[in-house]
Amino acid sequence: MLRRGHRGGRARPTAPGASEVLGILLIDKPAGITSHDVVSRVRRALGTKRVGHAGTLDPIATGLLVVAVGHATRFLSYLPLEPKRYEGIAKFGVATTTYDLEGEPTEVRPVPEDLEARIGEVGERFVGAVRQLPPMFSAVKKDGKPLYAYARQGLEVEREEREVWIDALDVEVLPPDRARIAVVCSGGTYVRTLVHDLGQAVGCGAHVVELRRTQAGRFDVAQAVSPDDVSPEALLPLSEALDLPKARLTDPQLRLFRNGNPVPMRLSEPSPHAAVCDLHGNVVGLARCGVSTLEPEIVIPEDALAR
């Protein structure tokens, strides 16, 4: 179980001469706000502009949003964020422009009485490697412009299919026209698209009416805090958030690393990257692992770390 603490960069409000706020926040996003709204709240609460998030949640969606603060933003792509788990409710018989309840209906059809049987017949198509067309109402970019910007102008543009991976899909039909869904999937999966495509496959259309992300890799929504409860004490240190081999360096080795020089060291377990720590276990950077050296990739400035 991950726990919040202060090693690997103690969280304190930024002030002249003080260490910067640094760490990972697990936020339980409510419905009705965007992921960017959450970032704005975190910036205000912690008094820092350096905030980013991994894995956008739609406004109607709730649940786990992983947020990085301070120099931890540079580690977002190295966090263990897969697979992702979602729970939700789908409504059959209506397809919408956005693939969720916020869109306008594009087709309305009777829900077949044998809906459960039809889902059972087509379900295997939606497990394993699945090709998805990103929805027009999404942040995927086309020619440098997000698709939702085209959609809001009433335009539909050509976009490329993407392959995603669905580890598991459970569908429990709730008569007469709804179903409870549980999905375990790779990053980049659009559950809205999954539900829309499932609706097309059973012949009546479908859209998402509720969606909640419960897990992203080793992070669980049960550990998350409300956007209204953000504080330095809620930060998870990088030393606990990263699931990488740890390389503890002596002071002379640290000086080499911080100056951008390779550090002679062979890790006991092979890995393309390692979290570089001082002798107290505080994460001070990230290294590419050579055969017998650590090559600096990310170096956290010394004055950004807790003293």
mmCIF file with all atom_site columns, N, CA and C in Angstrom, residues 194-230:
data_model
loop_
_atom_site.group_PDB
_atom_site.id
_atom_site.type_symbol
_atom_site.label_atom_id
_atom_site.label_alt_id
_atom_site.label_comp_id
_atom_site.label_asym_id
_atom_site.label_entity_id
_atom_site.label_seq_id
_atom_site.pdbx_PDB_ins_code
_atom_site.Cartn_x
_atom_site.Cartn_y
_atom_site.Cartn_z
_atom_site.occupancy
_atom_site.B_iso_or_equiv
_atom_site.pdbx_formal_charge
_atom_site.auth_seq_id
_atom_site.auth_comp_id
_atom_site.auth_asym_id
_atom_site.auth_atom_id
_atom_site.pdbx_PDB_model_num
ATOM 1   N N  . LEU A 1 194 ? -15.464 2.630  -26.627 1.00 0.00 ? 194 LEU A N  1
ATOM 2   C CA . LEU A 1 194 ? -15.722 1.206  -26.397 1.00 0.00 ? 194 LEU A CA 1
ATOM 3   C C  . LEU A 1 194 ? -17.227 0.957  -26.270 1.00 0.00 ? 194 LEU A C  1
ATOM 4   N N  . VAL A 1 195 ? -17.907 1.785  -25.485 1.00 0.00 ? 195 VAL A N  1
ATOM 5   C CA . VAL A 1 195 ? -19.355 1.631  -25.287 1.00 0.00 ? 195 VAL A CA 1
ATOM 6   C C  . VAL A 1 195 ? -20.106 1.937  -26.578 1.00 0.00 ? 195 VAL A C  1
ATOM 7   N N  . HIS A 1 196 ? -19.705 3.004  -27.280 1.00 0.00 ? 196 HIS A N  1
ATOM 8   C CA . HIS A 1 196 ? -20.344 3.349  -28.556 1.00 0.00 ? 196 HIS A CA 1
ATOM 9   C C  . HIS A 1 196 ? -20.221 2.197  -29.547 1.00 0.00 ? 196 HIS A C  1
ATOM 10  N N  . ASP A 1 197 ? -19.014 1.649  -29.680 1.00 0.00 ? 197 ASP A N  1
ATOM 11  C CA . ASP A 1 197 ? -18.789 0.564  -30.635 1.00 0.00 ? 197 ASP A CA 1
ATOM 12  C C  . ASP A 1 197 ? -19.547 -0.698 -30.226 1.00 0.00 ? 197 ASP A C  1
ATOM 13  N N  . LEU A 1 198 ? -19.635 -0.946 -28.922 1.00 0.00 ? 198 LEU A N  1
ATOM 14  C CA . LEU A 1 198 ? -20.411 -2.093 -28.448 1.00 0.00 ? 198 LEU A CA 1
ATOM 15  C C  . LEU A 1 198 ? -21.885 -1.917 -28.813 1.00 0.00 ? 198 LEU A C  1
ATOM 16  N N  . GLY A 1 199 ? -22.386 -0.689 -28.646 1.00 0.00 ? 199 GLY A N  1
ATOM 17  C CA . GLY A 1 199 ? -23.770 -0.408 -29.013 1.00 0.00 ? 199 GLY A CA 1
ATOM 18  C C  . GLY A 1 199 ? -24.034 -0.635 -30.491 1.00 0.00 ? 199 GLY A C  1
ATOM 19  N N  . GLN A 1 200 ? -23.070 -0.230 -31.331 1.00 0.00 ? 200 GLN A N  1
ATOM 20  C CA . GLN A 1 200 ? -23.222 -0.461 -32.774 1.00 0.00 ? 200 GLN A CA 1
ATOM 21  C C  . GLN A 1 200 ? -23.196 -1.953 -33.079 1.00 0.00 ? 200 GLN A C  1
ATOM 22  N N  . ALA A 1 201 ? -22.355 -2.683 -32.376 1.00 0.00 ? 201 ALA A N  1
ATOM 23  C CA . ALA A 1 201 ? -22.218 -4.118 -32.642 1.00 0.00 ? 201 ALA A CA 1
ATOM 24  C C  . ALA A 1 201 ? -23.483 -4.896 -32.294 1.00 0.00 ? 201 ALA A C  1
ATOM 25  N N  . VAL A 1 202 ? -24.232 -4.449 -31.283 1.00 0.00 ? 202 VAL A N  1
ATOM 26  C CA . VAL A 1 202 ? -25.466 -5.155 -30.902 1.00 0.00 ? 202 VAL A CA 1
ATOM 27  C C  . VAL A 1 202 ? -26.679 -4.600 -31.636 1.00 0.00 ? 202 VAL A C  1
ATOM 28  N N  . GLY A 1 203 ? -26.483 -3.530 -32.421 1.00 0.00 ? 203 GLY A N  1
ATOM 29  C CA . GLY A 1 203 ? -27.514 -3.058 -33.309 1.00 0.00 ? 203 GLY A CA 1
ATOM 30  C C  . GLY A 1 203 ? -28.490 -2.036 -32.774 1.00 0.00 ? 203 GLY A C  1
ATOM 31  N N  . CYS A 1 204 ? -28.163 -1.396 -31.648 1.00 0.00 ? 204 CYS A N  1
ATOM 32  C CA . CYS A 1 204 ? -29.117 -0.409 -31.122 1.00 0.00 ? 204 CYS A CA 1
ATOM 33  C C  . CYS A 1 204 ? -28.461 0.878  -30.645 1.00 0.00 ? 204 CYS A C  1
ATOM 34  N N  . GLY A 1 205 ? -27.147 0.944  -30.696 1.00 0.00 ? 205 GLY A N  1
ATOM 35  C CA . GLY A 1 205 ? -26.465 2.142  -30.221 1.00 0.00 ? 205 GLY A CA 1
ATOM 36  C C  . GLY A 1 205 ? -26.358 2.166  -28.703 1.00 0.00 ? 205 GLY A C  1
ATOM 37  N N  . ALA A 1 206 ? -25.394 2.947  -28.186 1.00 0.00 ? 206 ALA A N  1
ATOM 38  C CA . ALA A 1 206 ? -25.216 3.068  -26.737 1.00 0.00 ? 206 ALA A CA 1
ATOM 39  C C  . ALA A 1 206 ? -24.341 4.277  -26.442 1.00 0.00 ? 206 ALA A C  1
ATOM 40  N N  . HIS A 1 207 ? -24.449 4.778  -25.218 1.00 0.00 ? 207 HIS A N  1
ATOM 41  C CA . HIS A 1 207 ? -23.558 5.861  -24.774 1.00 0.00 ? 207 HIS A CA 1
ATOM 42  C C  . HIS A 1 207 ? -23.333 5.726  -23.272 1.00 0.00 ? 207 HIS A C  1
ATOM 43  N N  . VAL A 1 208 ? -22.303 6.405  -22.800 1.00 0.00 ? 208 VAL A N  1
ATOM 44  C CA . VAL A 1 208 ? -21.933 6.363  -21.382 1.00 0.00 ? 208 VAL A CA 1
ATOM 45  C C  . VAL A 1 208 ? -22.749 7.393  -20.608 1.00 0.00 ? 208 VAL A C  1
ATOM 46  N N  . VAL A 1 209 ? -23.317 6.975  -19.491 1.00 0.00 ? 209 VAL A N  1
ATOM 47  C CA . VAL A 1 209 ? -24.029 7.927  -18.632 1.00 0.00 ? 209 VAL A CA 1
ATOM 48  C C  . VAL A 1 209 ? -23.303 8.156  -17.305 1.00 0.00 ? 209 VAL A C  1
ATOM 49  N N  . GLU A 1 210 ? -22.473 7.200  -16.899 1.00 0.00 ? 210 GLU A N  1
ATOM 50  C CA . GLU A 1 210 ? -21.630 7.365  -15.714 1.00 0.00 ? 210 GLU A CA 1
ATOM 51  C C  . GLU A 1 210 ? -20.298 6.682  -15.982 1.00 0.00 ? 210 GLU A C  1
ATOM 52  N N  . LEU A 1 211 ? -19.204 7.280  -15.471 1.00 0.00 ? 211 LEU A N  1
ATOM 53  C CA . LEU A 1 211 ? -17.893 6.661  -15.642 1.00 0.00 ? 211 LEU A CA 1
ATOM 54  C C  . LEU A 1 211 ? -16.992 7.081  -14.494 1.00 0.00 ? 211 LEU A C  1
ATOM 55  N N  . ARG A 1 212 ? -16.311 6.110  -13.926 1.00 0.00 ? 212 ARG A N  1
ATOM 56  C CA . ARG A 1 212 ? -15.407 6.373  -12.803 1.00 0.00 ? 212 ARG A CA 1
ATOM 57  C C  . ARG A 1 212 ? -14.130 5.572  -12.980 1.00 0.00 ? 212 ARG A C  1
ATOM 58  N N  . ARG A 1 213 ? -12.970 6.265  -12.913 1.00 0.00 ? 213 ARG A N  1
ATOM 59  C CA . ARG A 1 213 ? -11.680 5.579  -12.933 1.00 0.00 ? 213 ARG A CA 1
ATOM 60  C C  . ARG A 1 213 ? -11.321 5.202  -11.497 1.00 0.00 ? 213 ARG A C  1
ATOM 61  N N  . THR A 1 214 ? -11.093 3.935  -11.279 1.00 0.00 ? 214 THR A N  1
ATOM 62  C CA . THR A 1 214 ? -10.812 3.468  -9.923  1.00 0.00 ? 214 THR A CA 1
ATOM 63  C C  . THR A 1 214 ? -9.337  3.154  -9.688  1.00 0.00 ? 214 THR A C  1
ATOM 64  N N  . GLN A 1 215 ? -8.602  2.853  -10.764 1.00 0.00 ? 215 GLN A N  1
ATOM 65  C CA . GLN A 1 215 ? -7.179  2.537  -10.608 1.00 0.00 ? 215 GLN A CA 1
ATOM 66  C C  . GLN A 1 215 ? -6.397  2.988  -11.828 1.00 0.00 ? 215 GLN A C  1
ATOM 67  N N  . ALA A 1 216 ? -5.137  3.323  -11.606 1.00 0.00 ? 216 ALA A N  1
ATOM 68  C CA . ALA A 1 216 ? -4.175  3.553  -12.682 1.00 0.00 ? 216 ALA A CA 1
ATOM 69  C C  . ALA A 1 216 ? -2.868  2.933  -12.212 1.00 0.00 ? 216 ALA A C  1
ATOM 70  N N  . GLY A 1 217 ? -2.564  1.748  -12.742 1.00 0.00 ? 217 GLY A N  1
ATOM 71  C CA . GLY A 1 217 ? -1.372  1.045  -12.280 1.00 0.00 ? 217 GLY A CA 1
ATOM 72  C C  . GLY A 1 217 ? -1.470  0.715  -10.805 1.00 0.00 ? 217 GLY A C  1
ATOM 73  N N  . ARG A 1 218 ? -0.483  1.122  -10.036 1.00 0.00 ? 218 ARG A N  1
ATOM 74  C CA . ARG A 1 218 ? -0.459  0.810  -8.608  1.00 0.00 ? 218 ARG A CA 1
ATOM 75  C C  . ARG A 1 218 ? -1.219  1.828  -7.775  1.00 0.00 ? 218 ARG A C  1
ATOM 76  N N  . PHE A 1 219 ? -1.768  2.862  -8.406  1.00 0.00 ? 219 PHE A N  1
ATOM 77  C CA . PHE A 1 219 ? -2.488  3.913  -7.686  1.00 0.00 ? 219 PHE A CA 1
ATOM 78  C C  . PHE A 1 219 ? -3.983  3.607  -7.679  1.00 0.00 ? 219 PHE A C  1
ATOM 79  N N  . ASP A 1 220 ? -4.610  3.791  -6.511  1.00 0.00 ? 220 ASP A N  1
ATOM 80  C CA . ASP A 1 220 ? -6.019  3.455  -6.325  1.00 0.00 ? 220 ASP A CA 1
ATOM 81  C C  . ASP A 1 220 ? -6.780  4.681  -5.853  1.00 0.00 ? 220 ASP A C  1
ATOM 82  N N  . VAL A 1 221 ? -8.017  4.830  -6.330  1.00 0.00 ? 221 VAL A N  1
ATOM 83  C CA . VAL A 1 221 ? -8.817  5.993  -5.951  1.00 0.00 ? 221 VAL A CA 1
ATOM 84  C C  . VAL A 1 221 ? -9.084  6.034  -4.449  1.00 0.00 ? 221 VAL A C  1
ATOM 85  N N  . ALA A 1 222 ? -8.994  4.885  -3.782  1.00 0.00 ? 222 ALA A N  1
ATOM 86  C CA . ALA A 1 222 ? -9.200  4.862  -2.332  1.00 0.00 ? 222 ALA A CA 1
ATOM 87  C C  . ALA A 1 222 ? -8.141  5.680  -1.602  1.00 0.00 ? 222 ALA A C  1
ATOM 88  N N  . GLN A 1 223 ? -7.007  5.917  -2.249  1.00 0.00 ? 223 GLN A N  1
ATOM 89  C CA . GLN A 1 223 ? -5.930  6.708  -1.644  1.00 0.00 ? 223 GLN A CA 1
ATOM 90  C C  . GLN A 1 223 ? -6.029  8.186  -1.992  1.00 0.00 ? 223 GLN A C  1
ATOM 91  N N  . ALA A 1 224 ? -6.990  8.536  -2.843  1.00 0.00 ? 224 ALA A N  1
ATOM 92  C CA . ALA A 1 224 ? -7.049  9.897  -3.391  1.00 0.00 ? 224 ALA A CA 1
ATOM 93  C C  . ALA A 1 224 ? -7.774  10.862 -2.458  1.00 0.00 ? 224 ALA A C  1
ATOM 94  N N  . VAL A 1 225 ? -7.527  12.147 -2.678  1.00 0.00 ? 225 VAL A N  1
ATOM 95  C CA . VAL A 1 225 ? -8.177  13.202 -1.905  1.00 0.00 ? 225 VAL A CA 1
ATOM 96  C C  . VAL A 1 225 ? -9.035  14.056 -2.835  1.00 0.00 ? 225 VAL A C  1
ATOM 97  N N  . SER A 1 226 ? -9.982  14.753 -2.254  1.00 0.00 ? 226 SER A N  1
ATOM 98  C CA . SER A 1 226 ? -10.820 15.675 -3.018  1.00 0.00 ? 226 SER A CA 1
ATOM 99  C C  . SER A 1 226 ? -9.986  16.880 -3.448  1.00 0.00 ? 226 SER A C  1
ATOM 100 N N  . PRO A 1 227 ? -10.328 17.506 -4.577  1.00 0.00 ? 227 PRO A N  1
ATOM 101 C CA . PRO A 1 227 ? -9.622  18.732 -4.971  1.00 0.00 ? 227 PRO A CA 1
ATOM 102 C C  . PRO A 1 227 ? -9.706  19.825 -3.908  1.00 0.00 ? 227 PRO A C  1
ATOM 103 N N  . ASP A 1 228 ? -10.723 19.747 -3.045  1.00 0.00 ? 228 ASP A N  1
ATOM 104 C CA . ASP A 1 228 ? -10.885 20.743 -1.984  1.00 0.00 ? 228 ASP A CA 1
ATOM 105 C C  . ASP A 1 228 ? -9.980  20.467 -0.786  1.00 0.00 ? 228 ASP A C  1
ATOM 106 N N  . ASP A 1 229 ? -9.358  19.277 -0.766  1.00 0.00 ? 229 ASP A N  1
ATOM 107 C CA . ASP A 1 229 ? -8.522  18.906 0.373   1.00 0.00 ? 229 ASP A CA 1
ATOM 108 C C  . ASP A 1 229 ? -7.040  18.841 0.023   1.00 0.00 ? 229 ASP A C  1
ATOM 109 N N  . VAL A 1 230 ? -6.654  19.499 -1.055  1.00 0.00 ? 230 VAL A N  1
ATOM 110 C CA . VAL A 1 230 ? -5.243  19.487 -1.474  1.00 0.00 ? 230 VAL A CA 1
ATOM 111 C C  . VAL A 1 230 ? -4.405  20.273 -0.474  1.00 0.00 ? 230 VAL A C  1
#
